[in-house]
Coordinates of C-alpha atoms in Angstrom, one line a residue:
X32 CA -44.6 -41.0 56.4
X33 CA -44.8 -37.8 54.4
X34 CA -49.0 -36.7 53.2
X35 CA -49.2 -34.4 50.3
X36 CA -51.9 -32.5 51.6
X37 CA -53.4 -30.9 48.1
X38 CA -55.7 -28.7 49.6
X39 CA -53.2 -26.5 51.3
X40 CA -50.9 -26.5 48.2
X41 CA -53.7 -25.4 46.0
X42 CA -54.8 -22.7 48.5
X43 CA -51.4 -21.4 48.6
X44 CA -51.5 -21.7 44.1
X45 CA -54.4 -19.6 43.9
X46 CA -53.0 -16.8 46.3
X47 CA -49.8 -16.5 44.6
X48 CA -52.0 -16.4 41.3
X49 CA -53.7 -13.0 42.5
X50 CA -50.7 -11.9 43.9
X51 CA -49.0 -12.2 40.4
X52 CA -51.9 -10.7 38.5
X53 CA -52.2 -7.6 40.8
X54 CA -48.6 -6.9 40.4
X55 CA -49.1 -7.4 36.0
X56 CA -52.0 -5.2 36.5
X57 CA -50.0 -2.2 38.5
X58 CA -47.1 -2.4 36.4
X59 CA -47.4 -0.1 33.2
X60 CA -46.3 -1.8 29.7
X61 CA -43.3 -0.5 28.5
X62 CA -43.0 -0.6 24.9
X63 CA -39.9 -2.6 23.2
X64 CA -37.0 -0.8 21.8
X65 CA -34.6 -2.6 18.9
X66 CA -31.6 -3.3 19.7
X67 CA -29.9 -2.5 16.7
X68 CA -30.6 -1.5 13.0
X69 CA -31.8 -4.0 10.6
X70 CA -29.3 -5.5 8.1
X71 CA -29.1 -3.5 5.1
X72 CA -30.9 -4.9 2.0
X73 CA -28.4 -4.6 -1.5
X74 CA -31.1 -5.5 -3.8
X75 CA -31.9 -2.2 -5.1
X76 CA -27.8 -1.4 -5.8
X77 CA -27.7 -4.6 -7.3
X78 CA -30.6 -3.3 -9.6
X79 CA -28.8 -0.1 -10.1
X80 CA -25.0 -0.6 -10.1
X81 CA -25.3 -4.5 -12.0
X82 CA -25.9 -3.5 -15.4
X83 CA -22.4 -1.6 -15.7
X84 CA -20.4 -4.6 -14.3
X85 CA -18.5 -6.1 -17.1
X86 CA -17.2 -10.0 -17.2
X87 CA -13.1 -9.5 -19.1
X88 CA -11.9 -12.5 -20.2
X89 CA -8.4 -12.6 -21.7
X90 CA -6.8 -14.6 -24.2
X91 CA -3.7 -15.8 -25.5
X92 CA -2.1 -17.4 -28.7
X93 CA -1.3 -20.9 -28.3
X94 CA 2.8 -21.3 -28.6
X95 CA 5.1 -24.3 -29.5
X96 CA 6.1 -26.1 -26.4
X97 CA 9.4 -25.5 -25.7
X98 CA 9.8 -29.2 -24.2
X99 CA 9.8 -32.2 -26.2
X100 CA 6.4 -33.9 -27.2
X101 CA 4.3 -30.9 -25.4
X102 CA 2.3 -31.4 -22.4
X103 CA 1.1 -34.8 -21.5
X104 CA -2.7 -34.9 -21.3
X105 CA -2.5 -34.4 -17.1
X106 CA -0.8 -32.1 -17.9
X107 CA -3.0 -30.3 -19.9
X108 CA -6.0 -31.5 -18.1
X109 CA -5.2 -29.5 -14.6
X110 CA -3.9 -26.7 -16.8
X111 CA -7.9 -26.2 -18.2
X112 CA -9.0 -27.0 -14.7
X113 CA -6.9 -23.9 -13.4
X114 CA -8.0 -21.7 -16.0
X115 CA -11.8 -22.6 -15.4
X116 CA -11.9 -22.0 -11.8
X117 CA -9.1 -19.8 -10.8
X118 CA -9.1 -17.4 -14.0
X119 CA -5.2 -18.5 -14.3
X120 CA -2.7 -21.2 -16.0
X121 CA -1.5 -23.7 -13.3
X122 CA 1.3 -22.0 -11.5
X123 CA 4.4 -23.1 -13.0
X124 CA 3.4 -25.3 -15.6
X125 CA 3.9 -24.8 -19.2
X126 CA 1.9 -23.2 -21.8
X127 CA 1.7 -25.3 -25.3
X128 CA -0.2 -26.7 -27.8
X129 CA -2.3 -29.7 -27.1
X130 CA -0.8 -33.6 -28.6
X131 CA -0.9 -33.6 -31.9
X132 CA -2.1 -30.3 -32.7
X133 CA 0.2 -28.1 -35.1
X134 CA 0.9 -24.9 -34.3
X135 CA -1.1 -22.1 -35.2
X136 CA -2.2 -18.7 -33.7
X137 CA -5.2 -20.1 -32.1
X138 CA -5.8 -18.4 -29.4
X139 CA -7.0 -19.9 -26.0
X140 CA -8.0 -18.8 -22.5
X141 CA -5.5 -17.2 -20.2
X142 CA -7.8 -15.9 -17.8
X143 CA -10.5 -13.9 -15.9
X144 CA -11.3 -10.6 -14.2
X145 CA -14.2 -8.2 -13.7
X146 CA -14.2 -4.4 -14.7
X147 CA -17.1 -1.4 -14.3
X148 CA -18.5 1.3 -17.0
X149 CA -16.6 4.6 -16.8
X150 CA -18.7 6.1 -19.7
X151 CA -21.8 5.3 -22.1
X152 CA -19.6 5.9 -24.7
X153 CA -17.5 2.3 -23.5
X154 CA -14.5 2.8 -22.0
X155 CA -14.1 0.7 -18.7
X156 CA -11.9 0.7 -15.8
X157 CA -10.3 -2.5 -14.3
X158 CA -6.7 -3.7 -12.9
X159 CA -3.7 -3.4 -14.9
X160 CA -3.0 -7.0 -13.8
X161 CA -6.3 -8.4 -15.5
X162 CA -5.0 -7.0 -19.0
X163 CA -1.6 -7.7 -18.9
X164 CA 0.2 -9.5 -21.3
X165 CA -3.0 -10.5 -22.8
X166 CA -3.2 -11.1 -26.7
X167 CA -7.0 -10.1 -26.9
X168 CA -9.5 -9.1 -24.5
X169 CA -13.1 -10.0 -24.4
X170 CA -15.6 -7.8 -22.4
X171 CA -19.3 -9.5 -21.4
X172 CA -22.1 -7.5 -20.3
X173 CA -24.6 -8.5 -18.6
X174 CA -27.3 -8.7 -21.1
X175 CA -24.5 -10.9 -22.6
X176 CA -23.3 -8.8 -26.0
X177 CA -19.6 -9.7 -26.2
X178 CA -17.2 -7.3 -27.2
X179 CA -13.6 -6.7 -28.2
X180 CA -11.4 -4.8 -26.1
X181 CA -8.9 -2.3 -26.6
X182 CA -6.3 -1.3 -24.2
X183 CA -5.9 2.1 -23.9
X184 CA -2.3 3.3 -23.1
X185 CA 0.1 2.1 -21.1
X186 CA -1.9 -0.1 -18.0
X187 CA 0.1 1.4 -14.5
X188 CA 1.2 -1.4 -12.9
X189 CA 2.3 0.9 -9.9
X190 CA -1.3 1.3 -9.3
X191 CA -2.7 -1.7 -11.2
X192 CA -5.0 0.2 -13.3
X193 CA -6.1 0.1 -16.6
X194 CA -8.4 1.2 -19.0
X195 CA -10.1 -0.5 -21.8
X196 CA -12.3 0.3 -24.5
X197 CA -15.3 -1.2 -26.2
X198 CA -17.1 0.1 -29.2
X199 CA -20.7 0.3 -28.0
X200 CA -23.0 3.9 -27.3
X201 CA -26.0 4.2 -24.8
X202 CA -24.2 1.6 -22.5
X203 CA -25.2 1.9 -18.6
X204 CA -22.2 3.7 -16.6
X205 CA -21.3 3.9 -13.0
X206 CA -21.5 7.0 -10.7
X207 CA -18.6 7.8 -8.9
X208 CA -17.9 8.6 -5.0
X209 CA -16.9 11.0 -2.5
X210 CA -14.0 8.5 -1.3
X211 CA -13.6 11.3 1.5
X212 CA -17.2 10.5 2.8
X213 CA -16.0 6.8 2.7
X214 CA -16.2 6.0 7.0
X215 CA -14.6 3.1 8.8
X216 CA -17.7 0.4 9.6
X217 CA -19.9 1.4 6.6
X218 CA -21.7 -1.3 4.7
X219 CA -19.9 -2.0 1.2
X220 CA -21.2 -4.2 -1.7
X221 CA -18.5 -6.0 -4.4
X222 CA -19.6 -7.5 -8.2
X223 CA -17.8 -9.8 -10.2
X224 CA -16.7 -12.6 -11.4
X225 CA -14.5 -14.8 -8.8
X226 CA -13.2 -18.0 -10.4
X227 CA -15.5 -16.9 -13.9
X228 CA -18.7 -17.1 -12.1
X229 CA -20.4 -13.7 -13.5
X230 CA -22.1 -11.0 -11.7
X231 CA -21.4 -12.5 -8.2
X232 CA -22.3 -10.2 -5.7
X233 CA -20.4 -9.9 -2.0
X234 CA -20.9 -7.4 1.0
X235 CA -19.3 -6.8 4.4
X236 CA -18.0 -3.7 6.0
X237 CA -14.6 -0.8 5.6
X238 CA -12.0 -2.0 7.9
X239 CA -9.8 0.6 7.3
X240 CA -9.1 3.3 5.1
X241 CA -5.2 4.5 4.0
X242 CA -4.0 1.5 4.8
X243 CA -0.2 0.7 4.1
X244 CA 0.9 -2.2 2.3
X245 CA 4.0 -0.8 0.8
X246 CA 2.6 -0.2 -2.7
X247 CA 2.4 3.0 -3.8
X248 CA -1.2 3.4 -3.0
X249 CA -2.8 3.8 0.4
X250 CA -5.6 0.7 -0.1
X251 CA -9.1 0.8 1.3
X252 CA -9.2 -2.6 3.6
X253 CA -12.7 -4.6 3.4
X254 CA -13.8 -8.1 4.9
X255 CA -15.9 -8.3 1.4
X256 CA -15.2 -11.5 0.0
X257 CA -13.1 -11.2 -3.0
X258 CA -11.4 -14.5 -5.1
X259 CA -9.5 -14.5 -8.5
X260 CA -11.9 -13.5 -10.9
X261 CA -12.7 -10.3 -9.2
X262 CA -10.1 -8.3 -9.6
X263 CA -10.9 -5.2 -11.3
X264 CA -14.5 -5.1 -10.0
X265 CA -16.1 -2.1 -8.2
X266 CA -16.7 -1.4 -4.8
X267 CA -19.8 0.1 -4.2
X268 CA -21.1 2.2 -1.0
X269 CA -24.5 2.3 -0.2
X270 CA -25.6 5.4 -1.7
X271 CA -24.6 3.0 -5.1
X272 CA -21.0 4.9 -6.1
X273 CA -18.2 3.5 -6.7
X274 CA -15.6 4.1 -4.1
X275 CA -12.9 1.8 -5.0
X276 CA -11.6 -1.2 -7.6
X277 CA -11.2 -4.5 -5.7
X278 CA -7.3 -5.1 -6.4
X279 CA -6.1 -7.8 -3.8
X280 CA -6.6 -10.3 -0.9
X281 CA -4.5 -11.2 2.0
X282 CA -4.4 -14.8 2.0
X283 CA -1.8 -17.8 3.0
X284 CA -3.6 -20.6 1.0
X285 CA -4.3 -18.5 -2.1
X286 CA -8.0 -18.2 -0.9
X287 CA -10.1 -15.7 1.0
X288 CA -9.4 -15.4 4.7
X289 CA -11.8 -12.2 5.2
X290 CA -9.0 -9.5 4.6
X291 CA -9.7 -7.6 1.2
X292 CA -7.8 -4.8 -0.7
X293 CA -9.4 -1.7 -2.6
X294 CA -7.9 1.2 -4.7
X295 CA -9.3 4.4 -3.8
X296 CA -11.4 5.4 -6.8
X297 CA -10.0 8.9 -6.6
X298 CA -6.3 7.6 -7.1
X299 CA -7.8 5.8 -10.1
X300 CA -9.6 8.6 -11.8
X301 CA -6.4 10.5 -11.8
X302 CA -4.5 7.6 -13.4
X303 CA -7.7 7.2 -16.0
X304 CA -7.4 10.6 -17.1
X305 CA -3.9 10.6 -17.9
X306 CA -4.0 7.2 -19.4
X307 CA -7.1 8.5 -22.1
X308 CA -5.1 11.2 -22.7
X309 CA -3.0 11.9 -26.0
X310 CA 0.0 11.0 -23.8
X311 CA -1.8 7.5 -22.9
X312 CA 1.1 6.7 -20.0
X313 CA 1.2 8.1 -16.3
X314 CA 3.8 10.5 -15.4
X315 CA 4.7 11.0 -11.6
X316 CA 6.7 13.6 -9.8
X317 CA 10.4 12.3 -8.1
X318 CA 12.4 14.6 -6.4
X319 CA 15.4 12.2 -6.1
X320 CA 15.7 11.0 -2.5
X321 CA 16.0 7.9 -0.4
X322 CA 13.9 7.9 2.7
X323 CA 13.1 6.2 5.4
X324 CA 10.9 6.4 8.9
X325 CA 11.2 8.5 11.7
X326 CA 11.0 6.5 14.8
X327 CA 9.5 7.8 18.4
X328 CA 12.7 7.9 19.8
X329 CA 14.9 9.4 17.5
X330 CA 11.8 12.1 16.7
X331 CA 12.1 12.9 20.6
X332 CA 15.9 12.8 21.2
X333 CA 16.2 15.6 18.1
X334 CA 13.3 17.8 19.8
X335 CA 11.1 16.8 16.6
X336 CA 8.2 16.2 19.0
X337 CA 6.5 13.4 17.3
X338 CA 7.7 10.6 15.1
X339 CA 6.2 12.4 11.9
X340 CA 8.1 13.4 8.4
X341 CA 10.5 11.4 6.3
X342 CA 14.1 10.6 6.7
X343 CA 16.5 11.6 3.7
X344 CA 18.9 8.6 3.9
X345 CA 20.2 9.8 0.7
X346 CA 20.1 12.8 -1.7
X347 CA 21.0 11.9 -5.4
X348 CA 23.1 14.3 -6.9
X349 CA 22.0 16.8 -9.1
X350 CA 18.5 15.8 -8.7
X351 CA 15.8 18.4 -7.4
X352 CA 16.6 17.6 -4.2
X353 CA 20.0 18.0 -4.3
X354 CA 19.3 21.3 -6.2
X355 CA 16.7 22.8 -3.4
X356 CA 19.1 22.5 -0.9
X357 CA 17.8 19.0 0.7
X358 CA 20.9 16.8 2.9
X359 CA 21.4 13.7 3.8
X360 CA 19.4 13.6 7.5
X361 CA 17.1 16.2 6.8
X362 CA 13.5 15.4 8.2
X363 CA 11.2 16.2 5.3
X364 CA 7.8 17.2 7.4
X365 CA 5.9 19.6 4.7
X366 CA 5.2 19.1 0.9
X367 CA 3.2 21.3 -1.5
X368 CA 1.8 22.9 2.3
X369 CA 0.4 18.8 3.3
X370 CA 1.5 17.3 6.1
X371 CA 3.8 14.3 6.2
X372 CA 2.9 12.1 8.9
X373 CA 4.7 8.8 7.3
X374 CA 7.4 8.4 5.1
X375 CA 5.2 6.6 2.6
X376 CA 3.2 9.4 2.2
X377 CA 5.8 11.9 0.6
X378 CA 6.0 9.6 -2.3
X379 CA 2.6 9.8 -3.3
X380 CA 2.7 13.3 -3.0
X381 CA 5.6 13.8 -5.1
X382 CA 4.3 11.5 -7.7
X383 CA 1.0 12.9 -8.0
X384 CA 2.8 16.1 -8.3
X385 CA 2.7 17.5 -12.3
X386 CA 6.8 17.4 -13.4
X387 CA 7.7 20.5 -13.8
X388 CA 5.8 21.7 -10.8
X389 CA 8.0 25.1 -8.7
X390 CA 6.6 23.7 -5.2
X391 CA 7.7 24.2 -1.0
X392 CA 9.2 21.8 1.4
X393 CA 9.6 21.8 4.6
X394 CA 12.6 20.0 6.2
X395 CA 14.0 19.8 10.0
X396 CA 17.8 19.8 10.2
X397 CA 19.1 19.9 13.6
X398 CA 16.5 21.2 16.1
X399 CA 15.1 23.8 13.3
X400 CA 13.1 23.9 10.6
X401 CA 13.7 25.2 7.1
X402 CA 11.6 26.2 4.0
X403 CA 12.7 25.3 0.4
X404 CA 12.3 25.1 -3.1
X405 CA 12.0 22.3 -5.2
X406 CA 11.5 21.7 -8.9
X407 CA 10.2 18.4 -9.4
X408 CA 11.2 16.2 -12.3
X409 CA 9.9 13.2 -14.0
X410 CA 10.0 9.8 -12.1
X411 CA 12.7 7.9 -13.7
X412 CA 14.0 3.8 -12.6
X413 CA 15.4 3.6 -9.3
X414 CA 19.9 4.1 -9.6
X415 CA 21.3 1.5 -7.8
X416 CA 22.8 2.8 -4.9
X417 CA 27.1 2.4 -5.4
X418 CA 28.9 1.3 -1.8
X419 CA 31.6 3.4 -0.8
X420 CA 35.4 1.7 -1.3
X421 CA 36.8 0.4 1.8
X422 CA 39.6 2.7 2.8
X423 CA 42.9 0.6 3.4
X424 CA 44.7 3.7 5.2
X425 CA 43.0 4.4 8.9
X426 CA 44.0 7.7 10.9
X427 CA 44.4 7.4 14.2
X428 CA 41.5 7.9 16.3
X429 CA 40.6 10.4 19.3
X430 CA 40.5 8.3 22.1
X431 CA 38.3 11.4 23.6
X432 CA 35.4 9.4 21.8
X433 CA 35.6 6.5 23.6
X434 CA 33.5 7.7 26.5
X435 CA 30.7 6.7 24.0
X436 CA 32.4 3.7 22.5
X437 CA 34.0 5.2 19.5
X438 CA 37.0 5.6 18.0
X439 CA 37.3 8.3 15.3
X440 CA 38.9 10.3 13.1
X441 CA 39.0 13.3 10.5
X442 CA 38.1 12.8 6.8
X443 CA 40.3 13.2 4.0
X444 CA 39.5 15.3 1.5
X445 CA 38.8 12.5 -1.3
X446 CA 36.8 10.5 1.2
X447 CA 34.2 13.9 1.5
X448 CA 34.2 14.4 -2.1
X449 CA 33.6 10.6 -2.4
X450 CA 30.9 10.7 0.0
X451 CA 29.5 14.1 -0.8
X452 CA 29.8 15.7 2.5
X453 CA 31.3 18.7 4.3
X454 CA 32.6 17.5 7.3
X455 CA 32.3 14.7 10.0
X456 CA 34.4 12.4 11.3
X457 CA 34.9 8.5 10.7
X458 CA 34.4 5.4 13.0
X459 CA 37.5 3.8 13.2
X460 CA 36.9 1.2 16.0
X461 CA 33.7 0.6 18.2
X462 CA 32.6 -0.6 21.1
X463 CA 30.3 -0.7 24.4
X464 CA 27.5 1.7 23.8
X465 CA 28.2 2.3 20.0
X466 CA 28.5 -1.4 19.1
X467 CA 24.8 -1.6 20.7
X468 CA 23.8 1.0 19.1
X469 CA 24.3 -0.4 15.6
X470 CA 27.3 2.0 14.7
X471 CA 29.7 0.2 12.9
X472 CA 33.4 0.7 11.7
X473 CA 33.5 3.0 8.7
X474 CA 30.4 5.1 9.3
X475 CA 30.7 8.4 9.5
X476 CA 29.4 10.7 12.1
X477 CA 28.1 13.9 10.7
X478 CA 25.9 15.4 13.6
X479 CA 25.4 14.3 17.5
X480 CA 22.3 15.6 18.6
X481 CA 21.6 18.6 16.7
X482 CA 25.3 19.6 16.6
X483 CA 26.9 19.6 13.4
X484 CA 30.1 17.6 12.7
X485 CA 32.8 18.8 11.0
X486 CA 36.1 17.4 12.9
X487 CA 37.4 15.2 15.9
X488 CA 37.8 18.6 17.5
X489 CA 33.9 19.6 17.0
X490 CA 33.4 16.0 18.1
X491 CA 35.5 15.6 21.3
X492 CA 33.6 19.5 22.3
X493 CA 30.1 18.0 21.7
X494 CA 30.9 14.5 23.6
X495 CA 32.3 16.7 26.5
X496 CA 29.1 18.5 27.1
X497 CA 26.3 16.3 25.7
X498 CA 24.1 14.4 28.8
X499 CA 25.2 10.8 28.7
X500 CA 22.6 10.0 31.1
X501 CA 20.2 9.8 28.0
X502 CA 20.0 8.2 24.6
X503 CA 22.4 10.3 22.4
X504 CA 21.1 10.7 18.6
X505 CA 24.0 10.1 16.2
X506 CA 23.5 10.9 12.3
X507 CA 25.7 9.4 10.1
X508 CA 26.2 8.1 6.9
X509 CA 27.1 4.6 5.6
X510 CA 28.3 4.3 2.0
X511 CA 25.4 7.1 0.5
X512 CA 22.4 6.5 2.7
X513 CA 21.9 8.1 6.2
X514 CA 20.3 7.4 9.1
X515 CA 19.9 8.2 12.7
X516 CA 21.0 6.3 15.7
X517 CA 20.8 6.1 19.8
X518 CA 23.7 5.4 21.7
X519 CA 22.1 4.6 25.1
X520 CA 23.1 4.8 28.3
X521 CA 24.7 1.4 29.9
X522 CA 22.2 -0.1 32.8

């Protein structure tokens, strides 16, 4: 049977005791190091930057219900529900008078946003969005004085800002920031009032900066919480400037999701200034061109390098563009000396750009680069771009071109007047490469590579001696807009 024999096992205890103790007394003590910084603490920008947050509530007159009888009271129950907690009617549903309630030119709630101090004098800043439509508008500070509102100008809904004015001195007003000192990581702070719960105060970090969501602006992308009710509010850097307006939310149930929107606060100054001013609208450059992006591929088949600059699919005639000297397939890579690296950014430099503004442009047209001179003019609505007639008579093709899938022929004079071109040559048939390519029948070639167009004669010479080993770039034109294609090899 197996004997515990205790005095052996505490014999060998008390050794490995000392040995333990001499080793703790060798050893030096090394002093502990954090790990990390400490979490910032807001409470002093709260102090600071809270005073100059404004509540805006909007409000509408009541109208006759255009359906029989009005709203049933559901109906109108969820519609008040809504407007309490989201800051906005129930999607879809009517807006009347309650049962049994004439009509009048009561006004009632429409909805909710936030807004920041520009000035002690009152004028304050907030979305165009918050403001729109509204019949009055009712600005809360935070000492709770209610004031009303006016609207000042014409709110930019390209930017969704607007300015607003309230008849009050000494009030407290924000600083503004350095957006340029703005860094991807920094701490960020947001105040206002999501679903009408005011001065609400949210933080979390820059996730990007110039971000693209197709809008005209370049937004400023947060994980700060931000639900209706806040739009319009400031976003606030640690050093307590504002650094952006909190505009949207990415979100698929209508709720936050941890992706958050900001205008640059430098982009909204500008539209401020020229919405106080007599004029009290935004004006913005246009130079009168569709555009589109330059892809890696076609960027390195045209020796452009990198996939930088913007594609002129279309030059509208008579406008600056079309006056400087600017074609369909130019590569604009320089405005006003900055550097295009997207296509979205040329139209934020052009708009920002005074009308009336004698400015440079750089564009690359087959394998070189040219300087020119715009004018640019007032931004007007969008022309709706007119499809070019189909052409009942077809030439006969070169049957040269089908080495790259093509059949083609010359253009008639009508059809270049029509189309506003030199030369080139038109796609009659397609197949193989071309048809994979994209090319399609009634296109019309107007460069291969960087070799200019002008006949089936030019054509068949540049087909002959172009390396069909590698993707071929094809410019061409369909109806007014341009655009480049590869033809590539077959594997």
């Amino acid at each position: 049977m197996f004997r515990i024999e205790w005095k052996k096992i505490r014999a060998y205890a008390a050794v490995a005791v000392l040995a333990i103790a001499g080793t703790v007394a060798v050893m030096p003590a090394k002093p502990v190091v954090a790990q990390g910084r400490a979490l910032p603490d807001f409470t002093d920008l709260v102090e600071q930057v809270g005073p100059a947050v404004v509540n805006i509530r909007t409000l509408e007159r009541a109208r006759q219900s255009s359906s029989p009888g009005g709203a049933g009271p559901m109906d109108e129950e969820m519609q008040e529900f809504f407007r309490r907690f989201f800051g906005q009617p129930l999607p879809g549903a009517p807006r009347s008078p309650r049962p049994n309630r004439p009509p009048s030119d009561e006004e009632r709630p429409r909805g909710v946003g936030s807004g920041f101090i520009l000035s002690t004098d009152g004028f304050v800043m907030t979305n165009a969005h918050v403001v729109d439509g509204a019949d009055e508008v009712i600005v809360t500070l935070t000492d709770k004085r209610e004031f009303k509102a006016k609207v000042i100008g014409t709110p930019d809904k390209r930017t969704d800002v607007a300015v607003i004015k309230i008849e009050a001195t000494g009030l407290p007003a924000v600083k503004i920031g350095d957006i340029t000192r703005l860094k991807v990581g920094e701490w960020v702070m947001a105040i206002g009032s999501p679903f009408g719960l005011e001065n609400t105060v949210t933080a979390g970090i820059v996730s990007a900066k110039q971000r693209d969501t197709g809008d005209y602006l370049p937004f400023i992308q947060t994980d700060v919480a931000i639900n209706p009710g806040n739009s319009g509010g400031p976003l606030i850097n640690m050093r307590g400037e504002v650094v952006g307006i909190n505009s949207q939310i990415y979100s698929r149930s209508g709720g936050f999701m941890g992706i958050s929107f900001a205008i640059p606060i430098d982009e909204a100054m500008r539209v401020a200034e020229q919405l106080r001013s007599p004029a009290g609208r935004v004006t913005r450059g246009r130079i009168g061109v569709q555009i589109d992006q330059v892809t890696k591929d076609v960027a390195e088949s045209i020796g452009l390098g990198k996939a930088q600059g913007a594609l002129v699919r279309s030059v509208e005639s008579g406008s600056p563009a079309d006056k400087a000297g600017v074609e369909a397939g130019d590569i604009i890579t320089r405005f006003d000396g900055k550097e295009i690296d997207r296509a979205t950014d040329l139209p934020r430099l052009v708009g920002n750009t005074k009308p009336g503004t004698r400015t440079n442009m750089t564009v690359f047209r087959r394998g070189a680069t040219r300087d020119l001179t715009v004018t640019v003019a007032e931004i007007e609505p969008e022309k709706a771009v007119r499809p070019t007639a189909e052409k009942n008579e077809r030439p006969k093709g070169s049957p040269a071109a089908q080495s790259v899938g093509m059949v083609v022929s010359d253009l008639t004079d009508g059809q270049k007047r029509e189309l506003k071109v030199k030369g080139g040559v038109r796609v009659d048939a397609v197949t193989d490469g071309a048809l994979r390519a994209g090319i399609r029948e009634g296109d019309v070639i107007t460069a291969i590579g960087n070799a200019e167009i002008n006949s089936v004669k030019e054509f068949d010479a540049t087909v002959a001696r172009i390396d069909k080993s590698k993707p071929i770039p094809v410019l061409l034109r369909r109806g007014e807009l341009a655009t480049y294609l590869l033809i590539r090899p077959a594997r």
